[in-house]
CSV table of C-alpha atoms in Angstrom, one decimal:
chain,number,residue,atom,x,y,z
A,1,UNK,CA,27.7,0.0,-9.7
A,2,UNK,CA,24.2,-0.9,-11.1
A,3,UNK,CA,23.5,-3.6,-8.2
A,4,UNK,CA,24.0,-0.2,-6.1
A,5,UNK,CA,21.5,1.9,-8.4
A,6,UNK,CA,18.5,3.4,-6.0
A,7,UNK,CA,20.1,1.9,-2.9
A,8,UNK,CA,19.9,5.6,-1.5
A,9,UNK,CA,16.5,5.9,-2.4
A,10,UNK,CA,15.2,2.6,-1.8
A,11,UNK,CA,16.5,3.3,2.1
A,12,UNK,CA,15.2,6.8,2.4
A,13,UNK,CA,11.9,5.1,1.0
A,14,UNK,CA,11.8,2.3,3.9
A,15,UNK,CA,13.1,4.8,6.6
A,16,UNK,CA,9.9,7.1,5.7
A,17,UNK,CA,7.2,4.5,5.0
A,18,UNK,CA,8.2,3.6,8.7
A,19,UNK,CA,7.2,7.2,9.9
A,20,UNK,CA,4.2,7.2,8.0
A,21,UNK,CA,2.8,3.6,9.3
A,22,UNK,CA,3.9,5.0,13.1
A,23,UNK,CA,1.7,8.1,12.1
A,24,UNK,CA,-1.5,5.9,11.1
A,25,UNK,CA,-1.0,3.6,14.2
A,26,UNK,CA,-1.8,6.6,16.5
A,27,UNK,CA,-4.4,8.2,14.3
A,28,UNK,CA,-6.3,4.7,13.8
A,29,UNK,CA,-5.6,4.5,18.0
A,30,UNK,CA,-7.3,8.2,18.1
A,31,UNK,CA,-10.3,7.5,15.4
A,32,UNK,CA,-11.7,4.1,17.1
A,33,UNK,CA,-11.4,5.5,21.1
A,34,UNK,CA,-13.3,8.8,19.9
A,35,UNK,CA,-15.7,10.3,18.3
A,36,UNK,CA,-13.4,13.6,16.7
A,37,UNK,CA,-12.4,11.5,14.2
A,38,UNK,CA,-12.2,14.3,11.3
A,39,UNK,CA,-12.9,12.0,8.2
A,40,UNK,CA,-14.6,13.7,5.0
A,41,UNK,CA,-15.9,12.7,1.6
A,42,UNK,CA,-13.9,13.3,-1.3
A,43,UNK,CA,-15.6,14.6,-4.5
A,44,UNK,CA,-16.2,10.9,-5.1
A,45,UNK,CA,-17.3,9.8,-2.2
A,46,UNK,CA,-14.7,7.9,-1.0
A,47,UNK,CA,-13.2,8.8,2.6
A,48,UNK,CA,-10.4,10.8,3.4
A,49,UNK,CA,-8.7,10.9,6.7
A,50,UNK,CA,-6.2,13.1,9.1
A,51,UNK,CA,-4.0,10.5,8.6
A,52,UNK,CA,-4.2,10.4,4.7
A,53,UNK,CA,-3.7,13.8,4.4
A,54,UNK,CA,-0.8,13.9,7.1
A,55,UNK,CA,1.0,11.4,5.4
A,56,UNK,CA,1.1,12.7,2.2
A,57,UNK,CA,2.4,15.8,4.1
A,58,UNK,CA,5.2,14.3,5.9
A,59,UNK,CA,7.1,12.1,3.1
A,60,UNK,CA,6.7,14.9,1.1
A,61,UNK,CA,8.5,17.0,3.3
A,62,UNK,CA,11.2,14.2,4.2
A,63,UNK,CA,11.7,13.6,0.7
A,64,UNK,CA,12.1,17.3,-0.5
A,65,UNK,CA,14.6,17.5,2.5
A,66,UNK,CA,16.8,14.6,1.3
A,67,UNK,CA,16.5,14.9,-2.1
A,68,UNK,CA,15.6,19.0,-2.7
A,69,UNK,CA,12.8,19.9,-3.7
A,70,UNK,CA,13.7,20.7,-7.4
A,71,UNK,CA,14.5,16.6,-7.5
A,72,UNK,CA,11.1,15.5,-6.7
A,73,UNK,CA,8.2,14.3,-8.4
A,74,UNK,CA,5.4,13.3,-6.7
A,75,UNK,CA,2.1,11.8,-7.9
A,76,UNK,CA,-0.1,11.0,-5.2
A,77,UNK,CA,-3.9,11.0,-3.9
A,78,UNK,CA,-4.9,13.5,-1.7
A,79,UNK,CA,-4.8,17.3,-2.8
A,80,UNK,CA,-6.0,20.5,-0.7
A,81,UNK,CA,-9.0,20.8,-1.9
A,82,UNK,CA,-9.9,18.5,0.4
A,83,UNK,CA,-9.4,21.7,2.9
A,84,UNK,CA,-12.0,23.3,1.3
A,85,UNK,CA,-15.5,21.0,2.2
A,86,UNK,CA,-17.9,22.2,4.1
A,87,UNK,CA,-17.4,18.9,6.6
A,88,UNK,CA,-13.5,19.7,7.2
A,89,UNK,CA,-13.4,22.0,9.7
A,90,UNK,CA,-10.9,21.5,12.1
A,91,UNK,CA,-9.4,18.8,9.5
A,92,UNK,CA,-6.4,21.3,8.5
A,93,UNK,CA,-5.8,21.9,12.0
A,94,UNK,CA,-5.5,18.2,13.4
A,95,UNK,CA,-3.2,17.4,10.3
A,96,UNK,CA,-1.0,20.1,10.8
A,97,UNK,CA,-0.5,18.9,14.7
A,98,UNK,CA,-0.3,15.2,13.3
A,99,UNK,CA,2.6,15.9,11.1
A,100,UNK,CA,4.3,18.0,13.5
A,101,UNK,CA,3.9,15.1,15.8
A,102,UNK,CA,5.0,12.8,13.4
A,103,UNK,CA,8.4,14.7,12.3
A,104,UNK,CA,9.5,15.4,15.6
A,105,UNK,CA,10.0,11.3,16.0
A,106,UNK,CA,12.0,11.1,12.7
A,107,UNK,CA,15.2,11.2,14.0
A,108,UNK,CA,13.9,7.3,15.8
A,109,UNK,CA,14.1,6.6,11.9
A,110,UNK,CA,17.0,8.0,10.9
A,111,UNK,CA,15.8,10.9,9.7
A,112,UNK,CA,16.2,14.3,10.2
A,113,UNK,CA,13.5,16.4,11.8
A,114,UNK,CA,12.9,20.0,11.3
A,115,UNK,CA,14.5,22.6,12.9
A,116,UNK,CA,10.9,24.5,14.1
A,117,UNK,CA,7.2,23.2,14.0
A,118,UNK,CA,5.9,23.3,10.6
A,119,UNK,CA,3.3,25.8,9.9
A,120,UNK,CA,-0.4,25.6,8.4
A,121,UNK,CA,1.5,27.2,4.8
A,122,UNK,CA,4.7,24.6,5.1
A,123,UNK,CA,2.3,21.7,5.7
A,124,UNK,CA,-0.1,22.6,2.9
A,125,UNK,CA,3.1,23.4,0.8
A,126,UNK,CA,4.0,19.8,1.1
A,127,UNK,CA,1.0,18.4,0.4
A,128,UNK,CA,0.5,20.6,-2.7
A,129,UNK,CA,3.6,19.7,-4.1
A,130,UNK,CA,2.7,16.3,-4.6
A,131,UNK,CA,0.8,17.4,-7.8
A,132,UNK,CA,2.9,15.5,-10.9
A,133,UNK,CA,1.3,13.7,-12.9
A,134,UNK,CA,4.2,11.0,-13.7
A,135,UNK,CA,4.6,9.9,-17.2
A,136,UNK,CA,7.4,8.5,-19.7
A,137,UNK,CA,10.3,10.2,-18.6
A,138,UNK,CA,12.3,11.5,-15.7
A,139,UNK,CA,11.6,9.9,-11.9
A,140,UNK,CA,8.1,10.3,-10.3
A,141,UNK,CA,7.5,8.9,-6.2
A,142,UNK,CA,4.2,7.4,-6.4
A,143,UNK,CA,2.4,7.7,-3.4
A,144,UNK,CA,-1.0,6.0,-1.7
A,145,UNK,CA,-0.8,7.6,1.7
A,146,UNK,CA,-3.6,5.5,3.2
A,147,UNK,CA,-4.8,2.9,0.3
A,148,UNK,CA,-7.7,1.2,1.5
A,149,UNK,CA,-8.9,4.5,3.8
A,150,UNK,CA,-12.1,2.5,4.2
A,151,UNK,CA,-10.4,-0.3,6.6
A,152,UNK,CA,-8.0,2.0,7.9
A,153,UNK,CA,-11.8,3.9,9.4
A,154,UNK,CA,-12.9,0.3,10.5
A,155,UNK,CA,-9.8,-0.4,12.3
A,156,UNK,CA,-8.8,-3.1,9.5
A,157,UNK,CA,-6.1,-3.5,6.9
A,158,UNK,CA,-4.6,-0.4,5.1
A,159,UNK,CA,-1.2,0.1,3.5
A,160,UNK,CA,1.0,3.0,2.8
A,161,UNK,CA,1.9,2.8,-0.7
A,162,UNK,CA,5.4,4.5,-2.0
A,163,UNK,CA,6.6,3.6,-5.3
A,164,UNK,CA,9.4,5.4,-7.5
A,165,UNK,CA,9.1,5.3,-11.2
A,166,UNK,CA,12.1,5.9,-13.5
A,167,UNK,CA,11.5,6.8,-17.0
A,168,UNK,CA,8.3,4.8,-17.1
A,169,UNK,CA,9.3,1.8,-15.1
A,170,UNK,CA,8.7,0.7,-11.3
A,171,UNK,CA,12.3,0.8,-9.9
A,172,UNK,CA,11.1,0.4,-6.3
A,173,UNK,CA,8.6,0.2,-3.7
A,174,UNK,CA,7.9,-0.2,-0.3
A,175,UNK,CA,4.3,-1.3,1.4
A,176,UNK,CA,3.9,-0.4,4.7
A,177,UNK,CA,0.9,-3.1,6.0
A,178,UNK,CA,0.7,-1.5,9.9
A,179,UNK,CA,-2.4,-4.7,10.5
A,180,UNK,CA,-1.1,-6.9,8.8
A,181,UNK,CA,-0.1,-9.8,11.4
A,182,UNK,CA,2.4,-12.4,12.0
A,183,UNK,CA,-0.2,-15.1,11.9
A,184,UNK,CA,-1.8,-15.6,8.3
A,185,UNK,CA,-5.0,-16.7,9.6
A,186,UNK,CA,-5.4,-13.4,11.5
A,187,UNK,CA,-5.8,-11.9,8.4
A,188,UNK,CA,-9.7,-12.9,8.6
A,189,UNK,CA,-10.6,-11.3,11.9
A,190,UNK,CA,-10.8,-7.6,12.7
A,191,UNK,CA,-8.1,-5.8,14.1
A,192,UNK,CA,-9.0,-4.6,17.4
A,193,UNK,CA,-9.6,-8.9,18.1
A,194,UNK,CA,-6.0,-9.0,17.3
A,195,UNK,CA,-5.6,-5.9,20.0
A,196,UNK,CA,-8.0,-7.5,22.5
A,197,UNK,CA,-6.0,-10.7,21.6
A,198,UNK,CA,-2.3,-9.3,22.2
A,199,UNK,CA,-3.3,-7.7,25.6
A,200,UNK,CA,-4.9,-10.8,27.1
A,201,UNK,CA,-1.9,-12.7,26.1
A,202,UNK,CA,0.9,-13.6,28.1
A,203,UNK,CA,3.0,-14.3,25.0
A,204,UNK,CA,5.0,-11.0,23.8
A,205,UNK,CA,3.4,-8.1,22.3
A,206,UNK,CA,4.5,-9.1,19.3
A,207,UNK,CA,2.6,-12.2,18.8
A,208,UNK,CA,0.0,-11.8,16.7
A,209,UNK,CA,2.3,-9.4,14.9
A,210,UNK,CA,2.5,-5.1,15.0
A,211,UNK,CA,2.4,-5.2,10.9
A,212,UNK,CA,5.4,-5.2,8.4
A,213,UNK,CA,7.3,-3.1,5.7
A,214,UNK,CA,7.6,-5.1,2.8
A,215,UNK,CA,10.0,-3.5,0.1
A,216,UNK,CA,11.7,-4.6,-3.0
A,217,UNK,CA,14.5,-3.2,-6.0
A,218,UNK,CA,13.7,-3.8,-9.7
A,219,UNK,CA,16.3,-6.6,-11.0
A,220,UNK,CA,17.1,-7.4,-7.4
A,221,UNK,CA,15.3,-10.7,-7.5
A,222,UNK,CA,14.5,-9.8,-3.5
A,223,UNK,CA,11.7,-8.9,-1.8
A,224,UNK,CA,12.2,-8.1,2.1
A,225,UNK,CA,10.4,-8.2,5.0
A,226,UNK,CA,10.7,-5.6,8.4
A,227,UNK,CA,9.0,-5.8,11.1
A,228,UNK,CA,7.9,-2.3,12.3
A,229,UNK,CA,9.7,-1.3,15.4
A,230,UNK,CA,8.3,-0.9,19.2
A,231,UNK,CA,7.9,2.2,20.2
A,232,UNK,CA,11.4,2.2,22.6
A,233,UNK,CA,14.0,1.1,19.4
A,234,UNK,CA,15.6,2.9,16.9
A,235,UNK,CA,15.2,1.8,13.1
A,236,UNK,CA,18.4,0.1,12.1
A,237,UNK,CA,19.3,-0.7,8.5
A,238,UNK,CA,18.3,-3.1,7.3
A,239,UNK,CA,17.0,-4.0,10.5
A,240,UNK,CA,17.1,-7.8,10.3
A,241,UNK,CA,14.7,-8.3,7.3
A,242,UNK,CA,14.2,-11.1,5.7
A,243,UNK,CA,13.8,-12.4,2.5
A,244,UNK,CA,10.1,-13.2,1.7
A,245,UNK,CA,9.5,-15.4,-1.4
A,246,UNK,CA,5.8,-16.5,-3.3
A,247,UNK,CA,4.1,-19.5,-2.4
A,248,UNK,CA,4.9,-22.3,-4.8
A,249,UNK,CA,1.3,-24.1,-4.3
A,250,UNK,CA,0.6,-24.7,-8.5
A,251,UNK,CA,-2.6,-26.0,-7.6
A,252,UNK,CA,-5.7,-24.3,-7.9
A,253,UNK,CA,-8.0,-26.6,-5.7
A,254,UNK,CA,-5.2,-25.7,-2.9
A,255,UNK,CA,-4.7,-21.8,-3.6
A,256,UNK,CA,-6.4,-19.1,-2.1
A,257,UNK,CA,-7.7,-16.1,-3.8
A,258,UNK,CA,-7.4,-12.2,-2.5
A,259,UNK,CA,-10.3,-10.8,-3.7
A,260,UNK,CA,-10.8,-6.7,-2.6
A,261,UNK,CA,-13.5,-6.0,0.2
A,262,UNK,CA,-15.0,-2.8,-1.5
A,263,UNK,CA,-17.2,-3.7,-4.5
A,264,UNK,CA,-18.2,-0.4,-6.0
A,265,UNK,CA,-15.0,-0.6,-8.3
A,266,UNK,CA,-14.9,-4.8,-8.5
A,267,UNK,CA,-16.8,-7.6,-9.7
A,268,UNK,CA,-16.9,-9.8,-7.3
A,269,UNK,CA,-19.2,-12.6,-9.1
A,270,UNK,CA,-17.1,-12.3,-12.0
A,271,UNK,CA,-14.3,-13.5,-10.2
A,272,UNK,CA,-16.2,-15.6,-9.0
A,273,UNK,CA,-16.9,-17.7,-11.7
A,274,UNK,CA,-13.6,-17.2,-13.1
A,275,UNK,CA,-12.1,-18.8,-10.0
A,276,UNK,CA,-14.6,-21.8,-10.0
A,277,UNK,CA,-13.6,-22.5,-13.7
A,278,UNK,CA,-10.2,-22.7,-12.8
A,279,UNK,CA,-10.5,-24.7,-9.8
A,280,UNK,CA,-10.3,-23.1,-6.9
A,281,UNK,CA,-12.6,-24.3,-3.6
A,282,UNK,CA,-10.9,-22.7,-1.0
A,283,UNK,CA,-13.1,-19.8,0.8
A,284,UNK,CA,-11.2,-16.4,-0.9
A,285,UNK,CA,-9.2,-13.8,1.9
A,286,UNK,CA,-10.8,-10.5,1.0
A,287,UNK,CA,-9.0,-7.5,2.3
A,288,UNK,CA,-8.6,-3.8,2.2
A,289,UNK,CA,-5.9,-2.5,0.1
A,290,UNK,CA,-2.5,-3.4,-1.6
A,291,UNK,CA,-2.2,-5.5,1.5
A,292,UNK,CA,-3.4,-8.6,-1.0
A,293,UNK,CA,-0.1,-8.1,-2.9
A,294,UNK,CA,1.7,-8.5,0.7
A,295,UNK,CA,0.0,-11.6,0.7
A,296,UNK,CA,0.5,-12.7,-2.6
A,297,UNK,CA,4.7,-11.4,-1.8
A,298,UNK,CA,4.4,-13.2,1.9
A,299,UNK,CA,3.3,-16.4,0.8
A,300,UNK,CA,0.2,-16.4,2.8
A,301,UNK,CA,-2.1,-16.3,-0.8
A,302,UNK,CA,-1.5,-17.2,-4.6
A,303,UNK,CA,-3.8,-15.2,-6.6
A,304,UNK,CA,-5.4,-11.6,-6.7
A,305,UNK,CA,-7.5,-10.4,-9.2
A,306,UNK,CA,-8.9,-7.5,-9.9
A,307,UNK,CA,-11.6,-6.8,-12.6
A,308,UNK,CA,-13.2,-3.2,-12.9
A,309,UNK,CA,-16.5,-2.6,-13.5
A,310,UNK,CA,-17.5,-0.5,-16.9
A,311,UNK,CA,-15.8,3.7,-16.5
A,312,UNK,CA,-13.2,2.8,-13.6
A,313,UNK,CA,-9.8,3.3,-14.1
A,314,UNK,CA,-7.2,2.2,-12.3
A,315,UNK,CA,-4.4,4.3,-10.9
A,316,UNK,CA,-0.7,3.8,-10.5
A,317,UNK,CA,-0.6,4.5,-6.7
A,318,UNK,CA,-2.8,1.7,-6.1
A,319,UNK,CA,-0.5,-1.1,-7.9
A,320,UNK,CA,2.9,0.4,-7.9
A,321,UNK,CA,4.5,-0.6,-5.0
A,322,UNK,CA,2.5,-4.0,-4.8
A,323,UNK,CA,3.3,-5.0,-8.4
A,324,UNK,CA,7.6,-4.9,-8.1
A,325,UNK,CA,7.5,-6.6,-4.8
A,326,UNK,CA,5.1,-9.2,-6.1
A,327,UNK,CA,7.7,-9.5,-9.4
A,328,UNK,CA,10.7,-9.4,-7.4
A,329,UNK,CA,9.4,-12.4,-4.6
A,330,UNK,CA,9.0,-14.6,-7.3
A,331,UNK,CA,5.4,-13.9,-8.6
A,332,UNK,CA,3.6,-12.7,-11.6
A,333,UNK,CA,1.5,-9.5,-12.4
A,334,UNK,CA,0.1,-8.3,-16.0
A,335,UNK,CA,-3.4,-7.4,-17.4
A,336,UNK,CA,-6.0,-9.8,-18.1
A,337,UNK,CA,-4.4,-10.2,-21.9
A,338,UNK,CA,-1.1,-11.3,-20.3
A,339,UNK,CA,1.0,-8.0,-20.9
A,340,UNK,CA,2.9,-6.3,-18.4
A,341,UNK,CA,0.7,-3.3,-16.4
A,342,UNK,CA,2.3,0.1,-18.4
A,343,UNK,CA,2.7,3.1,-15.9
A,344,UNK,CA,4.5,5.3,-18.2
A,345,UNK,CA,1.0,6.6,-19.3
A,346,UNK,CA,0.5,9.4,-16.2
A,347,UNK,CA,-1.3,9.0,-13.2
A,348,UNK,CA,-3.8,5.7,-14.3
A,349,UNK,CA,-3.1,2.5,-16.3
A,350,UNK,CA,-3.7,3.4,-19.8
A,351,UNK,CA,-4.7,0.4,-22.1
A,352,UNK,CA,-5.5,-2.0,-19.2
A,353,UNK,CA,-6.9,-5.0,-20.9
A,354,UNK,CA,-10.0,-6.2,-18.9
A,355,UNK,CA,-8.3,-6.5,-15.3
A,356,UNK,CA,-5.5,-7.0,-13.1
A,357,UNK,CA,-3.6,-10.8,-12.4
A,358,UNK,CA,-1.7,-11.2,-10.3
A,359,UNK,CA,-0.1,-14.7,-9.3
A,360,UNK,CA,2.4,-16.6,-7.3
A,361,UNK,CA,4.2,-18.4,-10.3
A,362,UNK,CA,3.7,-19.1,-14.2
A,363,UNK,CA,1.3,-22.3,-13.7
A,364,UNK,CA,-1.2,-20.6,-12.4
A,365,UNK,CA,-1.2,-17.4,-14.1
A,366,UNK,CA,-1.5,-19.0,-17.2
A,367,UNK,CA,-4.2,-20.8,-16.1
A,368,UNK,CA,-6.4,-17.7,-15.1
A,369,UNK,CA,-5.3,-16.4,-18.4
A,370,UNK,CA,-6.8,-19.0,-20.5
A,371,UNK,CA,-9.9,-18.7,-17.8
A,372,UNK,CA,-10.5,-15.2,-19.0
A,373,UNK,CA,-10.4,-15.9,-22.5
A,374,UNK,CA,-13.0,-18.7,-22.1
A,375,UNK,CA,-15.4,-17.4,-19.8
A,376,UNK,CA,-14.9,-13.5,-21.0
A,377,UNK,CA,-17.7,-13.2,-23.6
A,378,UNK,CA,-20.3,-14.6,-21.2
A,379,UNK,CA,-19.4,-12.1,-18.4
A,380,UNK,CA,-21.6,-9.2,-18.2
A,381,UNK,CA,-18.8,-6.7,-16.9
């Protein structure tokens, strides 16, 4: 039945997302209490982790064990050439012991863990594998292990990213958002206040929030939220999510803005102005990662925008997952022009048109539509 259509693999995709965010909670535990924290510099300077590299590793592995491994595509960050800089030695190492770590807790997720400890070879099998390059037909995973590596090293917000693509088209995805707490306004501080927070309080440990799993189906018109599970439960299916819809604030003067932390690929004052055209006074949230599509999904924000500067293109693994969820909770996301973002066109999105919009309903996207088209030729992007 086509309500049933990648019910399997929307599950397998939630139940592995679940490893992976349990994976980065103890690596981010391990990187801010010492100093062996094993992060390098990728080719363009942007940070890669144990725990980006690991992750990549182990849903590769779980999904060439439920699937085989002549059924899946992968398109995803890291490579192993990351093995070979200068700075990563013992990097190989303390991924290989992370996955091995990580797998041997699957079965808490439903999963199936391997029969003996992966070797160096079986791990960098896995993360090899994960070298399609996607395209217009057949299905693709589209993975961001660790998107937003930057906070994840801060001990801010990150997201794990997975993402299927069917013939061209986002049929799934599931964001794993490990920080991302109950309490919207939390969002703002750093997250070892939120630890400090949780340990002083008498409240339970869950009340500022252990982070969510937000995932959604194409045509479902449903997005869902998980909370991720203590340390002493089992995953259950669907483990009493709930349905998470946009915010249906139409006003700019009362919406909030998710603007990206980073600004070597963003810019900032551009959106800037484009929000103060519109109307928009409220201070913006700026955070790491797809976790701004959370938001936008969650209710907690109404607009995200994203506007490269000059030579950057954007890739699939960074909008993916965040784009369906968005769609299917209610909310908009196209290019600055107003057309749908195309990811049929390989690992980036070919023909972007200026930037990325992404909104919690038709009012106000078409109102930062028109904003671009007014205030575009006196930008200096």
């Amino acid at each position: 039945m086509e309500e049933d259509k990648y019910a399997r693999e929307l599950e397998v995709a939630v139940r592995v997302v679940h490893v992976a965010c349990a994976l980065c909670g103890r690596v981010q535990e391990r990187l801010l209490t010492t100093s062996n924290d094993h992060v390098v510099s990728k080719d363009d300077d942007s940070p890669v982790t144990v725990a980006d590299l690991s992750v990549q590793a182990t849903i590769s592995w779980l999904l060439s064990e439920i699937f085989g491994v002549q059924n899946v595509s992968i398109v995803a960050e890291e490579d192993i050439e990351t093995f070979s800089k200068d700075d990563s030695a013992g990097l190989l190492e303390a991924v290989v012991n992370t996955v091995n770590e990580s797998l041997a807790f699957a079965s808490k997720y439903g999963l199936q863990s391997p029969e003996t400890t992966l070797g160096t070879s079986e791990v960098l099998e896995a993360i090899g594998r994960c070298n399609s390059t996607g395209g217009p037909s057949g299905r693709h995973w589209v993975l961001d292990p660790v998107d937003g590596t930057l906070g994840f090293v801060r001990g801010d917000q990150y997201a794990v990213a997975l993402a299927l693509i069917d013939d061209g088209k986002v049929v799934l995805g599931v964001l794993g958002c490990p920080n991302y707490p109950v309490k919207t306004e939390w969002l703002n501080y750093h997250y070892q206040y939120h630890k400090k927070a949780s340990q002083s309080s008498s409240t339970t440990p869950d009340a500022w929030g252990k982070g969510c799993v937000l995932y959604a189906r194409r045509g479902s018109g449903e997005a869902w939220l998980q909370s991720l599970i203590p340390e002493d439960k089992m995953l259950e299916w669907p483990n009493c999510a709930r349905l998470i819809r946009v915010s249906s604030i139409d006003d700019p003067a009362l919406a909030t803005l998710c603007e990206p932390v980073e600004r070597a690929n963003s810019n900032h004052s551009f959106t800037a102005g484009l929000a103060h055209s519109v109307g928009l006074r409220k201070q913006p949230l700026r955070v790491h990662s797809m976790v701004k599509y959370a938001a936008i999904a969650r209710g907690d924000a109404e607009i995200f925008m994203k506007f490269a500067k000059s030579g950057y293109k954007e890739k699939i693994w960074d909008h993916a997952a965040g784009v369906v969820i968005v769609e299917e909770a209610g909310g908009v996301v196209t290019d600055a022009g107003g057309r749908p973002l195309d990811f049929s066109k390989g690992m980036y999105l070919e023909g972007l048109d200026r930037g990325i919009i992404a909104c919690s309903g038709l009012t106000l996207h078409e109102k930062f539509i028109g904003a671009v088209y007014a205030s575009w030729d006196s930008s200096n992007l």
